[in-house]
Amino acid sequence: VAIVGSSAILYSDVTMFAQQIVNERRSQGYTSDRDPMNESLEALMKQKLLFNQSQIDSIEFGTVDDMVSEQIDAMIAEAGSVSKLEEQQHMKIFNLRQLLRTRISEQKGAGAMQNHVISDVTITPGEVEIYYKGLKEEEIPLVPEQYIYAQIVRYPSSQAEAKLRTKERLLEMRERIISGKSTMAVL
């Protein structure tokens, strides 16, 4: 759904993170009016942005191999065996290990970059808000947005064939309705 720097954000990552947000809120006993999908996409984009900047700035954050091994061991223990884990995850253990290594590296890199950015900060977010609310609209500096929008479009091999198939399907539905095999409400 998005690419930040050289890191991709998959729809499956967004849905998984959104589910984690919902589960966390339920366990804490509160709800939010924000859409969890939007919130998770925003959080993942922020993480990827910080990770990308940590790579540019060569921020050190240590190794992740111990954390990956711990998570793999826990997942194997929960599944019962390596083969059952591979069956559950629909991938070989090597690929799962590589995926976890990437995710944990991005999380640790983003955390290290965030700590680096805020290490010299001496004001609070409330003070920043008060400052900007005190400015006149024309005094607020404009920061240009930077983004690239891409859309993947797949056209049928033959649009004429696709139109013909659609017409045939609609005629078939019509016949079923007229003959009484299906009700209009169902279709």
PDB file of C-alpha atoms in Angstrom:
ATOM      1  CA  VAL A   1       0.000   0.000   0.000  1.00  0.00           C
ATOM      2  CA  ALA A   2       2.994   2.315   0.410  1.00  0.00           C
ATOM      3  CA  ILE A   3       6.731   2.529  -0.081  1.00  0.00           C
ATOM      4  CA  VAL A   4       8.845   4.677   2.221  1.00  0.00           C
ATOM      5  CA  GLY A   5      12.461   4.928   1.128  1.00  0.00           C
ATOM      6  CA  SER A   6      13.345   1.385   0.148  1.00  0.00           C
ATOM      7  CA  SER A   7      10.834  -0.291   2.486  1.00  0.00           C
ATOM      8  CA  ALA A   8       7.418  -1.488   1.386  1.00  0.00           C
ATOM      9  CA  ILE A   9       4.318  -1.508   3.568  1.00  0.00           C
ATOM     10  CA  LEU A  10       2.090  -4.428   2.689  1.00  0.00           C
ATOM     11  CA  TYR A  11      -1.678  -4.458   3.139  1.00  0.00           C
ATOM     12  CA  SER A  12      -1.276  -7.554   5.312  1.00  0.00           C
ATOM     13  CA  ASP A  13       1.084  -5.603   7.613  1.00  0.00           C
ATOM     14  CA  VAL A  14      -1.468  -2.796   7.938  1.00  0.00           C
ATOM     15  CA  THR A  15      -4.335  -5.172   8.748  1.00  0.00           C
ATOM     16  CA  MET A  16      -2.217  -7.139  11.244  1.00  0.00           C
ATOM     17  CA  PHE A  17      -1.092  -3.944  13.019  1.00  0.00           C
ATOM     18  CA  ALA A  18      -4.670  -2.596  12.999  1.00  0.00           C
ATOM     19  CA  GLN A  19      -5.846  -5.806  14.684  1.00  0.00           C
ATOM     20  CA  GLN A  20      -3.115  -5.402  17.302  1.00  0.00           C
ATOM     21  CA  ILE A  21      -4.285  -1.830  17.959  1.00  0.00           C
ATOM     22  CA  VAL A  22      -7.905  -2.980  18.367  1.00  0.00           C
ATOM     23  CA  ASN A  23      -6.913  -5.857  20.677  1.00  0.00           C
ATOM     24  CA  GLU A  24      -4.736  -3.540  22.782  1.00  0.00           C
ATOM     25  CA  ARG A  25      -7.547  -1.026  23.145  1.00  0.00           C
ATOM     26  CA  ARG A  26     -10.023  -3.733  24.118  1.00  0.00           C
ATOM     27  CA  SER A  27      -7.648  -5.090  26.750  1.00  0.00           C
ATOM     28  CA  GLN A  28      -7.270  -1.588  28.193  1.00  0.00           C
ATOM     29  CA  GLY A  29     -11.033  -1.051  28.112  1.00  0.00           C
ATOM     30  CA  TYR A  30     -11.346   1.886  25.750  1.00  0.00           C
ATOM     31  CA  THR A  31     -12.205   2.655  22.148  1.00  0.00           C
ATOM     32  CA  SER A  32     -11.181   5.388  19.764  1.00  0.00           C
ATOM     33  CA  ASP A  33     -13.009   7.261  17.050  1.00  0.00           C
ATOM     34  CA  ARG A  34      -9.984   6.896  14.766  1.00  0.00           C
ATOM     35  CA  ASP A  35     -10.049   4.196  12.117  1.00  0.00           C
ATOM     36  CA  PRO A  36      -7.516   1.525  13.167  1.00  0.00           C
ATOM     37  CA  MET A  37      -6.515   0.930   9.531  1.00  0.00           C
ATOM     38  CA  ASN A  38      -5.614   4.605   9.077  1.00  0.00           C
ATOM     39  CA  GLU A  39      -3.877   4.698  12.432  1.00  0.00           C
ATOM     40  CA  SER A  40      -1.833   1.578  11.669  1.00  0.00           C
ATOM     41  CA  LEU A  41      -0.848   2.843   8.206  1.00  0.00           C
ATOM     42  CA  GLU A  42       0.263   6.140   9.750  1.00  0.00           C
ATOM     43  CA  ALA A  43       2.284   4.355  12.446  1.00  0.00           C
ATOM     44  CA  LEU A  44       3.923   2.012   9.924  1.00  0.00           C
ATOM     45  CA  MET A  45       4.790   4.910   7.605  1.00  0.00           C
ATOM     46  CA  LYS A  46       6.334   6.788  10.545  1.00  0.00           C
ATOM     47  CA  GLN A  47       8.338   3.694  11.494  1.00  0.00           C
ATOM     48  CA  LYS A  48       9.581   3.193   7.922  1.00  0.00           C
ATOM     49  CA  LEU A  49      10.451   6.891   7.645  1.00  0.00           C
ATOM     50  CA  LEU A  50      12.481   6.805  10.864  1.00  0.00           C
ATOM     51  CA  PHE A  51      14.168   3.543   9.816  1.00  0.00           C
ATOM     52  CA  ASN A  52      15.047   4.985   6.398  1.00  0.00           C
ATOM     53  CA  GLN A  53      16.543   8.071   8.057  1.00  0.00           C
ATOM     54  CA  SER A  54      18.488   5.884  10.504  1.00  0.00           C
ATOM     55  CA  GLN A  55      20.095   4.138   7.545  1.00  0.00           C
ATOM     56  CA  ILE A  56      20.960   7.470   5.914  1.00  0.00           C
ATOM     57  CA  ASP A  57      22.433   8.825   9.173  1.00  0.00           C
ATOM     58  CA  SER A  58      24.169   5.496   9.986  1.00  0.00           C
ATOM     59  CA  ILE A  59      22.541   5.216  13.404  1.00  0.00           C
ATOM     60  CA  GLU A  60      23.757   2.120  15.274  1.00  0.00           C
ATOM     61  CA  PHE A  61      21.147  -0.022  17.000  1.00  0.00           C
ATOM     62  CA  GLY A  62      22.920  -3.322  17.659  1.00  0.00           C
ATOM     63  CA  THR A  63      22.159  -6.820  16.452  1.00  0.00           C
ATOM     64  CA  VAL A  64      18.737  -8.371  16.307  1.00  0.00           C
ATOM     65  CA  ASP A  65      19.708 -12.025  16.001  1.00  0.00           C
ATOM     66  CA  ASP A  66      18.993 -12.838  19.672  1.00  0.00           C
ATOM     67  CA  MET A  67      15.505 -11.300  19.464  1.00  0.00           C
ATOM     68  CA  VAL A  68      14.789 -13.166  16.219  1.00  0.00           C
ATOM     69  CA  SER A  69      15.897 -16.468  17.757  1.00  0.00           C
ATOM     70  CA  GLU A  70      13.730 -15.865  20.839  1.00  0.00           C
ATOM     71  CA  GLN A  71      10.665 -15.130  18.729  1.00  0.00           C
ATOM     72  CA  ILE A  72      11.261 -18.115  16.436  1.00  0.00           C
ATOM     73  CA  ASP A  73      11.709 -20.411  19.450  1.00  0.00           C
ATOM     74  CA  ALA A  74       8.502 -19.082  21.026  1.00  0.00           C
ATOM     75  CA  MET A  75       6.595 -19.562  17.759  1.00  0.00           C
ATOM     76  CA  ILE A  76       7.925 -23.125  17.395  1.00  0.00           C
ATOM     77  CA  ALA A  77       6.941 -23.913  20.994  1.00  0.00           C
ATOM     78  CA  GLU A  78       3.447 -22.528  20.394  1.00  0.00           C
ATOM     79  CA  ALA A  79       2.989 -24.421  17.113  1.00  0.00           C
ATOM     80  CA  GLY A  80       4.476 -27.650  18.428  1.00  0.00           C
ATOM     81  CA  SER A  81       7.139 -28.233  15.788  1.00  0.00           C
ATOM     82  CA  VAL A  82       9.044 -26.523  12.978  1.00  0.00           C
ATOM     83  CA  SER A  83       6.965 -28.255  10.307  1.00  0.00           C
ATOM     84  CA  LYS A  84       3.691 -27.165  11.955  1.00  0.00           C
ATOM     85  CA  LEU A  85       4.982 -23.595  12.195  1.00  0.00           C
ATOM     86  CA  GLU A  86       5.937 -23.639   8.514  1.00  0.00           C
ATOM     87  CA  GLU A  87       2.466 -24.938   7.683  1.00  0.00           C
ATOM     88  CA  GLN A  88       0.773 -22.220   9.780  1.00  0.00           C
ATOM     89  CA  GLN A  89       2.876 -19.404   8.338  1.00  0.00           C
ATOM     90  CA  HIS A  90       2.858 -20.781   4.778  1.00  0.00           C
ATOM     91  CA  MET A  91       6.608 -20.327   4.496  1.00  0.00           C
ATOM     92  CA  LYS A  92       9.839 -22.105   5.324  1.00  0.00           C
ATOM     93  CA  ILE A  93      11.548 -21.367   8.628  1.00  0.00           C
ATOM     94  CA  PHE A  94      14.408 -19.640   6.814  1.00  0.00           C
ATOM     95  CA  ASN A  95      12.015 -17.191   5.137  1.00  0.00           C
ATOM     96  CA  LEU A  96      10.177 -16.597   8.420  1.00  0.00           C
ATOM     97  CA  ARG A  97      13.492 -15.918  10.167  1.00  0.00           C
ATOM     98  CA  GLN A  98      14.453 -13.415   7.438  1.00  0.00           C
ATOM     99  CA  LEU A  99      11.051 -11.694   7.663  1.00  0.00           C
ATOM    100  CA  LEU A 100      11.329 -11.356  11.442  1.00  0.00           C
ATOM    101  CA  ARG A 101      14.917 -10.099  11.141  1.00  0.00           C
ATOM    102  CA  THR A 102      13.742  -7.377   8.741  1.00  0.00           C
ATOM    103  CA  ARG A 103      10.782  -6.362  10.918  1.00  0.00           C
ATOM    104  CA  ILE A 104      12.799  -6.253  14.140  1.00  0.00           C
ATOM    105  CA  SER A 105      15.652  -4.370  12.435  1.00  0.00           C
ATOM    106  CA  GLU A 106      13.183  -1.770  11.189  1.00  0.00           C
ATOM    107  CA  GLN A 107      11.606  -1.434  14.635  1.00  0.00           C
ATOM    108  CA  LYS A 108      14.952  -1.094  16.424  1.00  0.00           C
ATOM    109  CA  GLY A 109      16.326   1.273  13.754  1.00  0.00           C
ATOM    110  CA  ALA A 110      13.211   3.452  13.973  1.00  0.00           C
ATOM    111  CA  GLY A 111      13.431   3.497  17.779  1.00  0.00           C
ATOM    112  CA  ALA A 112      17.124   4.405  17.691  1.00  0.00           C
ATOM    113  CA  MET A 113      16.461   7.200  15.192  1.00  0.00           C
ATOM    114  CA  GLN A 114      13.566   8.556  17.251  1.00  0.00           C
ATOM    115  CA  ASN A 115      15.752   8.564  20.367  1.00  0.00           C
ATOM    116  CA  HIS A 116      18.493  10.339  18.388  1.00  0.00           C
ATOM    117  CA  VAL A 117      16.033  12.979  17.140  1.00  0.00           C
ATOM    118  CA  ILE A 118      14.464  13.704  20.527  1.00  0.00           C
ATOM    119  CA  SER A 119      17.647  13.444  22.609  1.00  0.00           C
ATOM    120  CA  ASP A 120      18.333  17.197  22.384  1.00  0.00           C
ATOM    121  CA  VAL A 121      14.699  18.334  22.607  1.00  0.00           C
ATOM    122  CA  THR A 122      13.986  20.511  25.630  1.00  0.00           C
ATOM    123  CA  ILE A 123      10.445  21.695  24.888  1.00  0.00           C
ATOM    124  CA  THR A 124       7.192  19.808  25.217  1.00  0.00           C
ATOM    125  CA  PRO A 125       4.613  19.171  22.475  1.00  0.00           C
ATOM    126  CA  GLY A 126       2.212  21.415  24.410  1.00  0.00           C
ATOM    127  CA  GLU A 127       4.664  24.326  24.174  1.00  0.00           C
ATOM    128  CA  VAL A 128       4.949  23.804  20.410  1.00  0.00           C
ATOM    129  CA  GLU A 129       1.146  23.783  20.098  1.00  0.00           C
ATOM    130  CA  ILE A 130       0.842  27.001  22.107  1.00  0.00           C
ATOM    131  CA  TYR A 131       3.515  28.650  19.957  1.00  0.00           C
ATOM    132  CA  TYR A 132       1.802  27.758  16.664  1.00  0.00           C
ATOM    133  CA  LYS A 133      -1.640  28.732  17.950  1.00  0.00           C
ATOM    134  CA  GLY A 134      -0.175  32.152  18.806  1.00  0.00           C
ATOM    135  CA  LEU A 135       1.013  32.744  15.232  1.00  0.00           C
ATOM    136  CA  LYS A 136      -1.086  34.489  12.624  1.00  0.00           C
ATOM    137  CA  GLU A 137      -2.036  32.347   9.640  1.00  0.00           C
ATOM    138  CA  GLU A 138       0.327  34.224   7.294  1.00  0.00           C
ATOM    139  CA  GLU A 139       3.244  33.745   9.748  1.00  0.00           C
ATOM    140  CA  ILE A 140       3.021  29.950   9.671  1.00  0.00           C
ATOM    141  CA  PRO A 141       5.715  28.632   7.316  1.00  0.00           C
ATOM    142  CA  LEU A 142       4.610  26.485   4.406  1.00  0.00           C
ATOM    143  CA  VAL A 143       6.279  23.117   4.155  1.00  0.00           C
ATOM    144  CA  PRO A 144       5.738  21.570   0.732  1.00  0.00           C
ATOM    145  CA  GLU A 145       4.366  18.044   0.707  1.00  0.00           C
ATOM    146  CA  GLN A 146       6.519  15.457  -0.972  1.00  0.00           C
ATOM    147  CA  TYR A 147       4.980  12.253  -2.170  1.00  0.00           C
ATOM    148  CA  ILE A 148       4.792   9.966  -5.146  1.00  0.00           C
ATOM    149  CA  TYR A 149       1.505   8.327  -6.001  1.00  0.00           C
ATOM    150  CA  ALA A 150       1.467   5.127  -7.990  1.00  0.00           C
ATOM    151  CA  GLN A 151      -1.382   2.892  -9.007  1.00  0.00           C
ATOM    152  CA  ILE A 152      -1.105  -0.627 -10.297  1.00  0.00           C
ATOM    153  CA  VAL A 153      -3.675  -1.264 -12.996  1.00  0.00           C
ATOM    154  CA  ARG A 154      -4.246  -4.577 -14.690  1.00  0.00           C
ATOM    155  CA  TYR A 155      -6.371  -4.580 -17.816  1.00  0.00           C
ATOM    156  CA  PRO A 156      -7.989  -7.751 -19.133  1.00  0.00           C
ATOM    157  CA  SER A 157      -6.164  -9.333 -22.050  1.00  0.00           C
ATOM    158  CA  SER A 158      -9.140  -8.609 -24.232  1.00  0.00           C
ATOM    159  CA  GLN A 159     -11.643  -5.991 -23.185  1.00  0.00           C
ATOM    160  CA  ALA A 160     -14.105  -7.258 -25.772  1.00  0.00           C
ATOM    161  CA  GLU A 161     -13.980 -10.731 -24.193  1.00  0.00           C
ATOM    162  CA  ALA A 162     -14.437  -9.242 -20.724  1.00  0.00           C
ATOM    163  CA  LYS A 163     -17.506  -7.271 -21.865  1.00  0.00           C
ATOM    164  CA  LEU A 164     -18.946 -10.373 -23.518  1.00  0.00           C
ATOM    165  CA  ARG A 165     -18.450 -12.470 -20.348  1.00  0.00           C
ATOM    166  CA  THR A 166     -20.132  -9.757 -18.263  1.00  0.00           C
ATOM    167  CA  LYS A 167     -23.099  -9.536 -20.656  1.00  0.00           C
ATOM    168  CA  GLU A 168     -23.479 -13.332 -20.597  1.00  0.00           C
ATOM    169  CA  ARG A 169     -23.434 -13.363 -16.808  1.00  0.00           C
ATOM    170  CA  LEU A 170     -26.048 -10.598 -16.611  1.00  0.00           C
ATOM    171  CA  LEU A 171     -28.287 -12.408 -19.139  1.00  0.00           C
ATOM    172  CA  GLU A 172     -27.934 -15.609 -17.113  1.00  0.00           C
ATOM    173  CA  MET A 173     -29.016 -13.745 -13.942  1.00  0.00           C
ATOM    174  CA  ARG A 174     -31.955 -12.260 -15.816  1.00  0.00           C
ATOM    175  CA  GLU A 175     -33.087 -15.687 -17.003  1.00  0.00           C
ATOM    176  CA  ARG A 176     -32.853 -17.103 -13.467  1.00  0.00           C
ATOM    177  CA  ILE A 177     -34.991 -14.254 -12.139  1.00  0.00           C
ATOM    178  CA  ILE A 178     -37.598 -14.601 -14.896  1.00  0.00           C
ATOM    179  CA  SER A 179     -37.802 -18.383 -14.504  1.00  0.00           C
ATOM    180  CA  GLY A 180     -38.249 -17.973 -10.739  1.00  0.00           C
ATOM    181  CA  LYS A 181     -35.096 -19.908  -9.735  1.00  0.00           C
ATOM    182  CA  SER A 182     -33.707 -16.859  -7.874  1.00  0.00           C
ATOM    183  CA  THR A 183     -35.359 -13.950  -6.190  1.00  0.00           C
ATOM    184  CA  MET A 184     -34.533 -10.409  -7.136  1.00  0.00           C
ATOM    185  CA  ALA A 185     -33.569  -9.513  -3.559  1.00  0.00           C
ATOM    186  CA  VAL A 186     -30.889 -12.207  -3.425  1.00  0.00           C
ATOM    187  CA  LEU A 187     -29.274 -11.163  -6.702  1.00  0.00           C
TER     188      LEU A 187
END
